[in-house]
CSV table of C-alpha atoms in Angstrom, one decimal:
chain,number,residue,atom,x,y,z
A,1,UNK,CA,-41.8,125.1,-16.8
A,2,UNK,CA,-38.9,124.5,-14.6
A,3,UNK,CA,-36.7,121.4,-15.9
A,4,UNK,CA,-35.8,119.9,-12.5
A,5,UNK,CA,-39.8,120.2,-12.2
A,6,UNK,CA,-40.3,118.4,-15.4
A,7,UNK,CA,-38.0,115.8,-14.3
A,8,UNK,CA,-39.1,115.8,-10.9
A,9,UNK,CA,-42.4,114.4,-12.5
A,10,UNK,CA,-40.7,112.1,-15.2
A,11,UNK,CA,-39.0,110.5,-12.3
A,12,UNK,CA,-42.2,110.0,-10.2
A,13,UNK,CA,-43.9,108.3,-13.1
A,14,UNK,CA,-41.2,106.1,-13.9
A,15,UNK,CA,-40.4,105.2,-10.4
A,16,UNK,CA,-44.2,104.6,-10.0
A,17,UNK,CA,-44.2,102.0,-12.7
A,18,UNK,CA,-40.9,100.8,-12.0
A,19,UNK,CA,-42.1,99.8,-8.1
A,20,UNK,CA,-45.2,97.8,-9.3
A,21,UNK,CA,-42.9,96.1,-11.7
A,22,UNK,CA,-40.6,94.8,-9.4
A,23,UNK,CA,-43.5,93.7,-6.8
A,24,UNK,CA,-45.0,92.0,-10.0
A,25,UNK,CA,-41.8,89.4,-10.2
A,26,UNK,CA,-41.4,89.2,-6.4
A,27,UNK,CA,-42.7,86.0,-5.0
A,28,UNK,CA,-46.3,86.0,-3.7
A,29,UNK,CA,-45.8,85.8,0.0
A,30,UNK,CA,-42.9,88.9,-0.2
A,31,UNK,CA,-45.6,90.8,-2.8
A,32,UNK,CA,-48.6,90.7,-0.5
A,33,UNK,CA,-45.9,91.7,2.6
A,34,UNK,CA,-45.0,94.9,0.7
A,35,UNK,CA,-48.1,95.6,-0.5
A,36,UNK,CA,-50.5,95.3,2.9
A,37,UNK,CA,-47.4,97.5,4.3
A,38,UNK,CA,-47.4,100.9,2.7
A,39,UNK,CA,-44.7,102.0,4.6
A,40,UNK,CA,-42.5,99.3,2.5
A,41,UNK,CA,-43.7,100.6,-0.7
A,42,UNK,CA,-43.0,103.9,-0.1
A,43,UNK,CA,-39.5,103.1,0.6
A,44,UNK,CA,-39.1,101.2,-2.0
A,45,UNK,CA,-40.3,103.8,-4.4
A,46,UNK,CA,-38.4,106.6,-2.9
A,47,UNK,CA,-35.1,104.4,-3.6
A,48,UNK,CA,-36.0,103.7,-6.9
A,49,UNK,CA,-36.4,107.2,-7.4
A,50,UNK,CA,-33.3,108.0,-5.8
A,51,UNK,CA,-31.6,105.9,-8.6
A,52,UNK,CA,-33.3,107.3,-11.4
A,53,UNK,CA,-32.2,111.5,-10.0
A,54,UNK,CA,-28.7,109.8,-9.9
A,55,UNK,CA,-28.6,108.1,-13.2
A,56,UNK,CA,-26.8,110.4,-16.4
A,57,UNK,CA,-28.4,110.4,-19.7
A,58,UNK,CA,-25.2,112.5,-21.1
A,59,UNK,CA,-23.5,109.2,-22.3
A,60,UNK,CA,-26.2,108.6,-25.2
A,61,UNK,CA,-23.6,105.7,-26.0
A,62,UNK,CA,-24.0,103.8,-22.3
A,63,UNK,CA,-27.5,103.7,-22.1
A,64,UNK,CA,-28.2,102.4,-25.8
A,65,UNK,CA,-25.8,100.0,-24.5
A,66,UNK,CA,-27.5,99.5,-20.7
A,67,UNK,CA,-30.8,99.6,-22.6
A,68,UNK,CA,-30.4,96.5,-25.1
A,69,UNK,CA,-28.6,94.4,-22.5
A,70,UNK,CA,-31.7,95.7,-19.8
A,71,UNK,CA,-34.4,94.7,-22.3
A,72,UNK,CA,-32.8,91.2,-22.8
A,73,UNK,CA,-32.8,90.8,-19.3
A,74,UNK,CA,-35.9,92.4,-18.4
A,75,UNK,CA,-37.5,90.0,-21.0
A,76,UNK,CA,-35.6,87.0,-19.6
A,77,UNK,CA,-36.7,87.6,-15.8
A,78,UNK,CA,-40.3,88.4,-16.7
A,79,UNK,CA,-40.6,85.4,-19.0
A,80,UNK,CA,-38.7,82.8,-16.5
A,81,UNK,CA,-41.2,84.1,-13.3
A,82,UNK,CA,-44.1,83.8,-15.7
A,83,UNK,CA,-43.3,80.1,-16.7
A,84,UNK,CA,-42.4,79.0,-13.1
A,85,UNK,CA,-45.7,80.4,-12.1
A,86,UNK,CA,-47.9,79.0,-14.4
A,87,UNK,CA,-46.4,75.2,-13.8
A,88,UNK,CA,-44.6,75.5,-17.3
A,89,UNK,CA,-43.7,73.3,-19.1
A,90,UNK,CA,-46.8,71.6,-18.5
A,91,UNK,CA,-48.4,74.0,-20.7
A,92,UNK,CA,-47.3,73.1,-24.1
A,93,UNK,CA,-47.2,76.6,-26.7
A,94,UNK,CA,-47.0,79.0,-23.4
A,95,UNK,CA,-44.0,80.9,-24.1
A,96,UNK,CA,-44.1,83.1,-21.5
A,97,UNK,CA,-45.3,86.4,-22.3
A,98,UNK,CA,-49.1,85.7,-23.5
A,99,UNK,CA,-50.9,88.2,-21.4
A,100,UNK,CA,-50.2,91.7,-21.9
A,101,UNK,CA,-49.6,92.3,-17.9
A,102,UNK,CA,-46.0,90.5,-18.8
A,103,UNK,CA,-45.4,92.8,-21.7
A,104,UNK,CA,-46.5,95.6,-19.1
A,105,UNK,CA,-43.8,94.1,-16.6
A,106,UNK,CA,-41.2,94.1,-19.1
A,107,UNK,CA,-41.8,97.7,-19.8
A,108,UNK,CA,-41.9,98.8,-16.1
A,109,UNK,CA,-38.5,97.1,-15.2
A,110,UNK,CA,-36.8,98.2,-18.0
A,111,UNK,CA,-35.8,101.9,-17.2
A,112,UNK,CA,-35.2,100.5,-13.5
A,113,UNK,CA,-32.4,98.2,-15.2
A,114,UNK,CA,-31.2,100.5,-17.9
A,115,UNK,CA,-30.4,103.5,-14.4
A,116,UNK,CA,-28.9,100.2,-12.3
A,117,UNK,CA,-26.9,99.3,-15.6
A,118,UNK,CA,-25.9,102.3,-16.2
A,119,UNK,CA,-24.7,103.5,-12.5
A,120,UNK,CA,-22.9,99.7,-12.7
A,121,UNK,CA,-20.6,101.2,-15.6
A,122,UNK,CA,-19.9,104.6,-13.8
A,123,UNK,CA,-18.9,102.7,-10.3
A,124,UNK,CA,-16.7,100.5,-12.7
A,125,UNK,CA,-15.1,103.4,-14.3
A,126,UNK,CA,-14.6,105.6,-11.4
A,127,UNK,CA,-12.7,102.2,-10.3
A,128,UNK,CA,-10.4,102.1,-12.6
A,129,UNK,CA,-10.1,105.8,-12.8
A,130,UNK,CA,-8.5,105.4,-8.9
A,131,UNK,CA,-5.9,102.7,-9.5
A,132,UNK,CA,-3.6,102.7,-6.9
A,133,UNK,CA,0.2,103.0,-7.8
A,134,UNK,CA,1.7,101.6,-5.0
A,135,UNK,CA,3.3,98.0,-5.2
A,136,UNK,CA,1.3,95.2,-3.7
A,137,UNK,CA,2.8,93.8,-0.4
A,138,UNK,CA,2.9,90.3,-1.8
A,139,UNK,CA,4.7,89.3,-5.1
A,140,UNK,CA,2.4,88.3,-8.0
A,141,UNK,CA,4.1,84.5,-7.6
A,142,UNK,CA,3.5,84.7,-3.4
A,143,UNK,CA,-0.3,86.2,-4.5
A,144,UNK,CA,-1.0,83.7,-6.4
A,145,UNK,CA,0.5,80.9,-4.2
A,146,UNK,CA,-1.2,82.2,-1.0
A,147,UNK,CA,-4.4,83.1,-2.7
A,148,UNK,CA,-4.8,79.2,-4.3
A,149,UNK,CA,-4.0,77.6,-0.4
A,150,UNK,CA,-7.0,80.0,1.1
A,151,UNK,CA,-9.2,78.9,-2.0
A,152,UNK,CA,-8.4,75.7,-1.7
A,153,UNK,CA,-8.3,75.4,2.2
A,154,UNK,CA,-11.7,77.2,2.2
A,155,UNK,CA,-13.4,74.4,-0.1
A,156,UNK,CA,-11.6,71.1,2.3
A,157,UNK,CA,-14.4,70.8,4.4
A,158,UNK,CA,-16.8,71.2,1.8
A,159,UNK,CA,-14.7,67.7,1.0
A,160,UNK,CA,-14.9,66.2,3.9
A,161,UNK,CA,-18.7,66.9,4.0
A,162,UNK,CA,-19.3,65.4,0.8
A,163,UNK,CA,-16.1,62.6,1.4
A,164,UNK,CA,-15.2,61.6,-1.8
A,165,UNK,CA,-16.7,64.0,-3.7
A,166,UNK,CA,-19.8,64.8,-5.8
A,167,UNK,CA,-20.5,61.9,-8.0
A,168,UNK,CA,-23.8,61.8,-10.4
A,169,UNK,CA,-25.5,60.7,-13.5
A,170,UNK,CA,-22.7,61.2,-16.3
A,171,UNK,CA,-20.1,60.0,-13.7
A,172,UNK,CA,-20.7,56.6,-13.4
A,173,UNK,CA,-21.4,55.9,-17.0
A,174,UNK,CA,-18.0,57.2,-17.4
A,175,UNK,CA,-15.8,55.3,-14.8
A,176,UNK,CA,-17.5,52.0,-15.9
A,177,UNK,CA,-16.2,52.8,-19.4
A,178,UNK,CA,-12.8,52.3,-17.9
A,179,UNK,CA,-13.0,50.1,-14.9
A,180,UNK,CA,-15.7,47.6,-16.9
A,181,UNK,CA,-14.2,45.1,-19.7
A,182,UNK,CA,-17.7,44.8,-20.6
A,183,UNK,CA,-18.3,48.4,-21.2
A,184,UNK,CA,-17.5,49.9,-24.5
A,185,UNK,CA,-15.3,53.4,-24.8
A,186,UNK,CA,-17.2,56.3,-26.7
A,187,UNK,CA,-17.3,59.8,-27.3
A,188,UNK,CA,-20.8,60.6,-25.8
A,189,UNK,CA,-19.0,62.1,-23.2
A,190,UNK,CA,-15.2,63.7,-23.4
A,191,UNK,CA,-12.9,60.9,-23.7
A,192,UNK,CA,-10.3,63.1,-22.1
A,193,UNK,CA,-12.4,63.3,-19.0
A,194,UNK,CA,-13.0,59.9,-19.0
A,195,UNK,CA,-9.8,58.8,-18.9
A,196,UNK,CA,-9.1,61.2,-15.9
A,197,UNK,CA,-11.6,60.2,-13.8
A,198,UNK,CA,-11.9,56.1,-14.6
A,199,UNK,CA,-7.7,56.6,-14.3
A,200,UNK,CA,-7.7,57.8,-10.8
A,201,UNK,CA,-10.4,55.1,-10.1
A,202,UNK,CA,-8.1,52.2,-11.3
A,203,UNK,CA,-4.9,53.7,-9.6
A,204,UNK,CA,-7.4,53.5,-6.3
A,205,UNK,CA,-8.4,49.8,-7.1
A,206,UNK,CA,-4.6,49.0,-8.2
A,207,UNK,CA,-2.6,51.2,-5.3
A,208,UNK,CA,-4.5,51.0,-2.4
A,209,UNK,CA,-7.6,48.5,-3.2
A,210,UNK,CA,-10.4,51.3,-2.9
A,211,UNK,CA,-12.5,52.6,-5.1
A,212,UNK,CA,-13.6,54.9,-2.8
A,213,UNK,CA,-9.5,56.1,-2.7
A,214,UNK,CA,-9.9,56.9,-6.5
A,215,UNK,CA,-12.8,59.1,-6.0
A,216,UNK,CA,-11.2,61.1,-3.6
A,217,UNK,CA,-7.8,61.6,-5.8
A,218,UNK,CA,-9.7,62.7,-8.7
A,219,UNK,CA,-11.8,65.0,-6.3
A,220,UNK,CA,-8.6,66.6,-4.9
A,221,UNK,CA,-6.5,67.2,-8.1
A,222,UNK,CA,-9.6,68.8,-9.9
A,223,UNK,CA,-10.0,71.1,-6.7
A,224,UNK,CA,-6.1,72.2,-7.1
A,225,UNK,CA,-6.6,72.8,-11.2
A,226,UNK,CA,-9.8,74.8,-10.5
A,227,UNK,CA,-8.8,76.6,-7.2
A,228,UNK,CA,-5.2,77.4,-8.8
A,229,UNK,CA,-7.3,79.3,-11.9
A,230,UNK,CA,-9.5,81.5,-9.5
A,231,UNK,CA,-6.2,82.5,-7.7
A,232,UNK,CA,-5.0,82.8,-11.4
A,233,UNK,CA,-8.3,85.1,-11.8
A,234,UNK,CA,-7.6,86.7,-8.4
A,235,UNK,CA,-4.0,87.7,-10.2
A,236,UNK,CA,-5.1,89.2,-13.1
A,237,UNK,CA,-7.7,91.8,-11.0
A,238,UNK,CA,-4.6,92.2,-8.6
A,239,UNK,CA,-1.7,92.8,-10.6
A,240,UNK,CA,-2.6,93.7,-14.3
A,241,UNK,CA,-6.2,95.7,-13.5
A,242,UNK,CA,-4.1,97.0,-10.7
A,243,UNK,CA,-7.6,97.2,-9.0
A,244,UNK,CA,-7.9,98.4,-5.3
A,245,UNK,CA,-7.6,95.9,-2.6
A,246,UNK,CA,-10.4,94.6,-1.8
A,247,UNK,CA,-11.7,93.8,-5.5
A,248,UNK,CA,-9.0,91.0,-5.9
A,249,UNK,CA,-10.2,90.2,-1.7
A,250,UNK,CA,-13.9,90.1,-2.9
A,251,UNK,CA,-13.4,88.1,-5.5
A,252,UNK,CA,-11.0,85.5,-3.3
A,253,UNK,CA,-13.9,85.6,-0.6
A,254,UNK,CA,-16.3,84.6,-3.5
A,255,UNK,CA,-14.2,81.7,-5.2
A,256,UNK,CA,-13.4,80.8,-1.2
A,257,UNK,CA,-16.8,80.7,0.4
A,258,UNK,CA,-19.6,80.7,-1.6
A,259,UNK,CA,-20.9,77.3,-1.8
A,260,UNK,CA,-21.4,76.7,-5.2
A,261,UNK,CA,-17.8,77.1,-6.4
A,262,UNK,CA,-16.6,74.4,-3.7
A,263,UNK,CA,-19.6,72.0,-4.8
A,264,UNK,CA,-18.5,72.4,-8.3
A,265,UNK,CA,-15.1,71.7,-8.0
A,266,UNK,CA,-15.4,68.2,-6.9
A,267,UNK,CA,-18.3,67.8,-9.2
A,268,UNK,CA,-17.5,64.8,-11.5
A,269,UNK,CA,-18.6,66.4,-14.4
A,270,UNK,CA,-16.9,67.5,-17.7
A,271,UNK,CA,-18.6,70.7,-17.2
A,272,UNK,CA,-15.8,71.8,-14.5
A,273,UNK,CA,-12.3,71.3,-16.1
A,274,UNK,CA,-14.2,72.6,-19.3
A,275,UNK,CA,-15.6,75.6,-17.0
A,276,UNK,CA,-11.9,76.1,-15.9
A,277,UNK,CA,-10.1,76.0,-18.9
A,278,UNK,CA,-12.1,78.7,-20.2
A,279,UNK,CA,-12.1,80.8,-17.2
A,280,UNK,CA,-8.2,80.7,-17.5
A,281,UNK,CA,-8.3,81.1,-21.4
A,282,UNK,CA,-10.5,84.5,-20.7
A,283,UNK,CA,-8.3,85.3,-17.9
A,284,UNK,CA,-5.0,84.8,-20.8
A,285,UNK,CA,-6.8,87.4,-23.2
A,286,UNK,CA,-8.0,90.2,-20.8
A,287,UNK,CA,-3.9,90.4,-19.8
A,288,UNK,CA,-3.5,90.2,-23.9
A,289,UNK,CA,-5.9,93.5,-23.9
A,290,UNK,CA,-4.3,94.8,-21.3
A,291,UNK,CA,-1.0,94.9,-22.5
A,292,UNK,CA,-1.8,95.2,-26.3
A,293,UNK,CA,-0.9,91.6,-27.5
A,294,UNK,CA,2.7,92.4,-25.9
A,295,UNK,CA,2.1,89.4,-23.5
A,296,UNK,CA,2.6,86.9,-26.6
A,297,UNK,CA,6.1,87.9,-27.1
A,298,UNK,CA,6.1,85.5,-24.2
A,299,UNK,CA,6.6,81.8,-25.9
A,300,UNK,CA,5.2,80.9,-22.5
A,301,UNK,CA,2.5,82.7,-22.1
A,302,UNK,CA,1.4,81.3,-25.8
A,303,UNK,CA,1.4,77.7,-25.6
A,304,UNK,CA,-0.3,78.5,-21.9
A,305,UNK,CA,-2.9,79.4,-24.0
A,306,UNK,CA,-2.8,77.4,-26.7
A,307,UNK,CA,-2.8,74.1,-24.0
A,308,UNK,CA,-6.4,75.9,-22.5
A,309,UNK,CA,-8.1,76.3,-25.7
A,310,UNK,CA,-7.1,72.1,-26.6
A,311,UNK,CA,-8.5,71.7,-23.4
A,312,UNK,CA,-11.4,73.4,-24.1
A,313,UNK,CA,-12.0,71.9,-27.5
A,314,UNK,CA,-11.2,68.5,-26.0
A,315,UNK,CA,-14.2,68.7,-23.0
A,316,UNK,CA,-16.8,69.8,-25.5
A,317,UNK,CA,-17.7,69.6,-28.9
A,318,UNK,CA,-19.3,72.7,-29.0
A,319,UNK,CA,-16.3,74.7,-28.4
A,320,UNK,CA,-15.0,74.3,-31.9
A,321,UNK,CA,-17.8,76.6,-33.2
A,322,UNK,CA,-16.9,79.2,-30.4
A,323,UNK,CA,-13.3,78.9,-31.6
A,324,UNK,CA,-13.9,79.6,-34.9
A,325,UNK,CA,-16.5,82.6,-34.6
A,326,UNK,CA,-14.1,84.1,-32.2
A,327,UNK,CA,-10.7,84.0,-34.0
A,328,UNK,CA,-11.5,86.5,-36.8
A,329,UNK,CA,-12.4,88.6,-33.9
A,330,UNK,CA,-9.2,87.9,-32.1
A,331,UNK,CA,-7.1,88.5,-35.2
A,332,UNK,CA,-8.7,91.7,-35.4
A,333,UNK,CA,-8.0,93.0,-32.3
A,334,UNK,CA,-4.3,91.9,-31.4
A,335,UNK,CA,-3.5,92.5,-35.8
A,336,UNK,CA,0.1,93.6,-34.2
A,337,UNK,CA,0.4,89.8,-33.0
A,338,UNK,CA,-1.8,88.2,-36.0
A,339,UNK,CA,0.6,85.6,-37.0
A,340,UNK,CA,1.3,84.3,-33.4
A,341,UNK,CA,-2.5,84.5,-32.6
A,342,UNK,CA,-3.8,82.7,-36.1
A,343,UNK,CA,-1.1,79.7,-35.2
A,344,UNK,CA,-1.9,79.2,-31.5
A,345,UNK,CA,-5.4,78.6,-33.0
A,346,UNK,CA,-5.0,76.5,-35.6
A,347,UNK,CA,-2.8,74.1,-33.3
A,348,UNK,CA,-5.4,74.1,-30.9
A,349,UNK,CA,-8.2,73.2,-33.5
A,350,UNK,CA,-6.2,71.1,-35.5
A,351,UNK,CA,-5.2,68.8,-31.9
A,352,UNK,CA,-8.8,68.6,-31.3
A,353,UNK,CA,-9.4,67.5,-34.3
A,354,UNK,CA,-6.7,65.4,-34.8
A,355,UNK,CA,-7.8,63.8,-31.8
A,356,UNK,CA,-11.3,63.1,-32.0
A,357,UNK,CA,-10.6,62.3,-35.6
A,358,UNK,CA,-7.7,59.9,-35.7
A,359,UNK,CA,-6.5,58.7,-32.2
A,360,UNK,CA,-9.8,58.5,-30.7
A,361,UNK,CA,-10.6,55.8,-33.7
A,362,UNK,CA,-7.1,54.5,-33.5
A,363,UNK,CA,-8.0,53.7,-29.6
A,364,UNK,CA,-11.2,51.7,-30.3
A,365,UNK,CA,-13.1,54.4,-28.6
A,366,UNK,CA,-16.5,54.4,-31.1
A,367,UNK,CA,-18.4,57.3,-32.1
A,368,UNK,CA,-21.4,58.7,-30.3
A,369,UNK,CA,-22.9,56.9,-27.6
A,370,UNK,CA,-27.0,57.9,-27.5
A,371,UNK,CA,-27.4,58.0,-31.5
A,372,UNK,CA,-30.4,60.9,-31.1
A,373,UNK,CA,-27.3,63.0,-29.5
A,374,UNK,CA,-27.5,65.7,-32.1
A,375,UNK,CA,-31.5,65.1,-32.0
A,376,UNK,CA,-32.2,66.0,-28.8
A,377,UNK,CA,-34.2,69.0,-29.2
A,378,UNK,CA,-36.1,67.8,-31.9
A,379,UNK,CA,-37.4,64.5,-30.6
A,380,UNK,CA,-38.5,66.3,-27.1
A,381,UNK,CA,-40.4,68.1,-29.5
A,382,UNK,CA,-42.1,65.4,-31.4
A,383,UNK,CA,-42.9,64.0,-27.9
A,384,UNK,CA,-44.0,67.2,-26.7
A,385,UNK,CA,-46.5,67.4,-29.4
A,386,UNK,CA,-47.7,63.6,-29.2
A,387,UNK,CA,-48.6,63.7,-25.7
A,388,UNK,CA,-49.9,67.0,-26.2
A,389,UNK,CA,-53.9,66.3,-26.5
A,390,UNK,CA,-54.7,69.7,-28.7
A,391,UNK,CA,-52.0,69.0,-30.9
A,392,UNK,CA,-53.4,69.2,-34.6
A,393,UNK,CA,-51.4,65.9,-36.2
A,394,UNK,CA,-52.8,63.5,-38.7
A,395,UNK,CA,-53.1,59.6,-37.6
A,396,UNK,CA,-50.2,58.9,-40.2
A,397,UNK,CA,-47.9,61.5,-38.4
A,398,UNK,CA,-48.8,60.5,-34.9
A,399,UNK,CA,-48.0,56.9,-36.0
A,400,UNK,CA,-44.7,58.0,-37.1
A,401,UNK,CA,-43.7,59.8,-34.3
A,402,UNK,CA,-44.5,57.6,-31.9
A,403,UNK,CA,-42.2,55.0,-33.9
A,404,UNK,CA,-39.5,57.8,-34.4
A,405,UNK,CA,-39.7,58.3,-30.4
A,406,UNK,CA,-40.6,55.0,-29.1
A,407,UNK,CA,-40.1,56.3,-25.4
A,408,UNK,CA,-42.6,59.2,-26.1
A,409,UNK,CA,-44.8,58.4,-22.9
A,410,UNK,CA,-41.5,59.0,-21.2
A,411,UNK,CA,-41.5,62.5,-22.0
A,412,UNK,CA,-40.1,64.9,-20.0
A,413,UNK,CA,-39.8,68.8,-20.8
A,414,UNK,CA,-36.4,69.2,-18.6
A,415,UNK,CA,-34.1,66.5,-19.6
A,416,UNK,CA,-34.0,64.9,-23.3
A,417,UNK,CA,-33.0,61.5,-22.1
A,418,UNK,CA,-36.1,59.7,-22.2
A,419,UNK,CA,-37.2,61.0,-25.7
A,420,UNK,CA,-33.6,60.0,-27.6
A,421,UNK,CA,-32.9,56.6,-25.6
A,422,UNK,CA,-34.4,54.4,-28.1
A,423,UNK,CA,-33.9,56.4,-31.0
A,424,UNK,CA,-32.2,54.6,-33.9
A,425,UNK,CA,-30.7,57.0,-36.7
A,426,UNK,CA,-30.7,54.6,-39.3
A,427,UNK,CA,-34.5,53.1,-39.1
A,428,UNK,CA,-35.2,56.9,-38.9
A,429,UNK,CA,-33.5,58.2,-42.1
A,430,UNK,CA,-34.7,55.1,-44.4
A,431,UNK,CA,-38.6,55.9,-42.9
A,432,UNK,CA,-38.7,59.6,-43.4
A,433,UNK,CA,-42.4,60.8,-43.4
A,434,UNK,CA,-42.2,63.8,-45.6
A,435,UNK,CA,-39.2,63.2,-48.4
């Protein structure tokens, strides 16, 4: 038999099965659209078609690759429309996948991701395969500069909409740590961050008498740190991927106008500075890759570096795992450099931990905050199961649970606040149920 006819036919199958996947995850409303127009389906098949003819199965080495990343995220989308569908998680033990139809979706999607994947990679290449040579017309200092006043001019009136900024739950807790005698300091949330945002509050109160005035500095210098590392970002694609024009443009136009990257920057959180600093720390090694370590020659460019990943370490607690499971691999890969690379991260971890160690104790700032912190998953588990009416517990472990997690009517499956508010570590370790 003919091969293109052979594939002619694998192609039909699979784009057959690939089409009713897809309408299987679209919403309702768009699914019964397609399917009580067969004109819509027919298009839809013939382009998924056209993407499996298209796709090479030469590289055996691309599409193992496309086809474990495709299967993670074939499982992921398939699970996540399941569970919105079904009302999760009001369903407790439903995981997602419990009919065989979603193990049937997950199947039919995959090859469809594993071609898009795959053609992703060869547009990529063929990218970088075309660099352009020429110089830029602007300087990589007047890129930069120009790139962070767009950015930044783009996301103003997304300031003045929102006038003084975006400020929510964790926020307030944390200004009143500073601004409030009566409040005391802790580490529940970054004490770094703290003091940046309760600081431009007082120099409000103390300068010009507003609170309000506060808000709005700490809204504007976050929106110069963050919109100075996407025009860092912007630099890096420009300059050192020596990508065509309109990459580094796309990627300006993203950073500039898409909505969520201007809410976020005047977002009060400690998610954004910590979002930043490892945006620009990732930005600092993919110029190391580029130029084969050379870059830390540059005494500069490593305490840059070394100042994002204290950062880093200093907005979140979990970085310090991240840290440490990423420098063997670091070490490995820029061995030319190993000495410089092993001592910009051991400053950085031993600052962080210096910090939350010694100063932050020296302060008075105490330890913790909620003391079911590192419990969170746990006791929305305990809850989960306690108001769960089929749950299979004894009346000596119900009782227990519901004096481990006093606020277990409270519960609620997307936020762990209510289930470790009244938790107290102590009373819990000296009652244990099951020694």
């Amino acid at each position: 038999m003919d091969k293109r006819v052979i594939k002619g036919t694998v192609v039909a199958i699979t784009g057959y099965f690939s089409t009713c996947g897809v309408l299987a995850i679209t919403p309702q409303s768009i699914t019964e659209f397609f399917s009580s127009n067969s004109l819509f389906s027919i298009v839809l098949f013939a382009v998924i078609c056209k993407i499996f003819f298209h796709t090479k199965i030469s590289n055996k080495r691309r599409i193992a690759v496309c086809a474990i990343f495709a299967t993670l995220l074939c499982f992921s989308i398939v699970v996540g429309y399941n569970l919105q569908l079904t009302g999760w998680p009001d369903k407790p033990g439903y995981s997602g996948l419990g009919e065989w139809a979603a193990y049937f979706k997950v199947l039919a999607l995959i090859p469809l991701a594993v071609a898009l994947a795959s053609y992703l990679f060869g547009v990529i290449e063929r990218i970088l395969a075309s660099r352009r040579a020429s110089s830029p017309r602007f300087t990589k200092r007047q890129y930069f500069f120009v790139s962070w006043l767009i950015i930044f001019g783009c996301w103003l009136p997304w300031l003045l909409v929102s006038f003084p900024g975006v400020y929510g739950y964790d926020s307030a807790y944390q200004v009143a740590q500073v601004v409030n005698d009566g409040t005391p300091l802790t580490t529940h949330h970054p004490p770094l961050h703290t003091f940046l945002l309760g600081g431009s509050v007082l120099v409000g109160l103390n300068v010009f008498g507003s609170e309000i005035v506060g808000l709005a500095i700490y809204s504007v210098a976050q929106m110069l740190v963050m919109s100075s590392i996407c025009s860092f970002c912007c630099c890096i694609l420009r300059f050192d991927l020596k990508l065509d024009r309109w990459i580094p443009l796309l990627a300006l136009s993203f950073f500039g106008l898409f909505p969520l990257c201007a809410i976020f920057s005047m977002s009060a959180t400690k998610d954004v500075l910590f979002a930043g600093s490892v945006l620009a720390l990732s930005c600092m090694l993919v110029k190391a890759s580029i130029t084969k370590g050379r870059v830390f020659l540059s005494p500069r460019y490593v305490i840059a570096m070394t100042v994002c990943m204290i950062a880093s370490l200093l907005l979140r607690n979990n970085m310090l795992p991240a840290v440490l499971l990423s420098a063997p691999l670091l070490l490995v890969i820029f061995r030319k450099q190993m000495k410089v690379i092993a001592a910009s991260i051991l400053v950085a971890i031993c600052v962080g931990l210096a910090t939350t160690n010694i100063i932050y104790p020296l302060a008075g700032i105490e330890q913790g905050g909620l003391k079911g912190e590192m419990y969170s998953v746990p006791l929305s588990q305990l809850a989960r199961v306690v108001n769960n009416e089929d749950a299979s517990i004894t009346s000596d472990e119900e009782s227990w649970i519901k004096a481990t997690v006093p606020l277990w009517e409270l519960y609620d499956a997307r936020i762990a606040d209510n289930a470790k508010a009244a938790f107290d570590k102590e009373e819990f370790e000296e009652n244990l149920l099951y020694n």
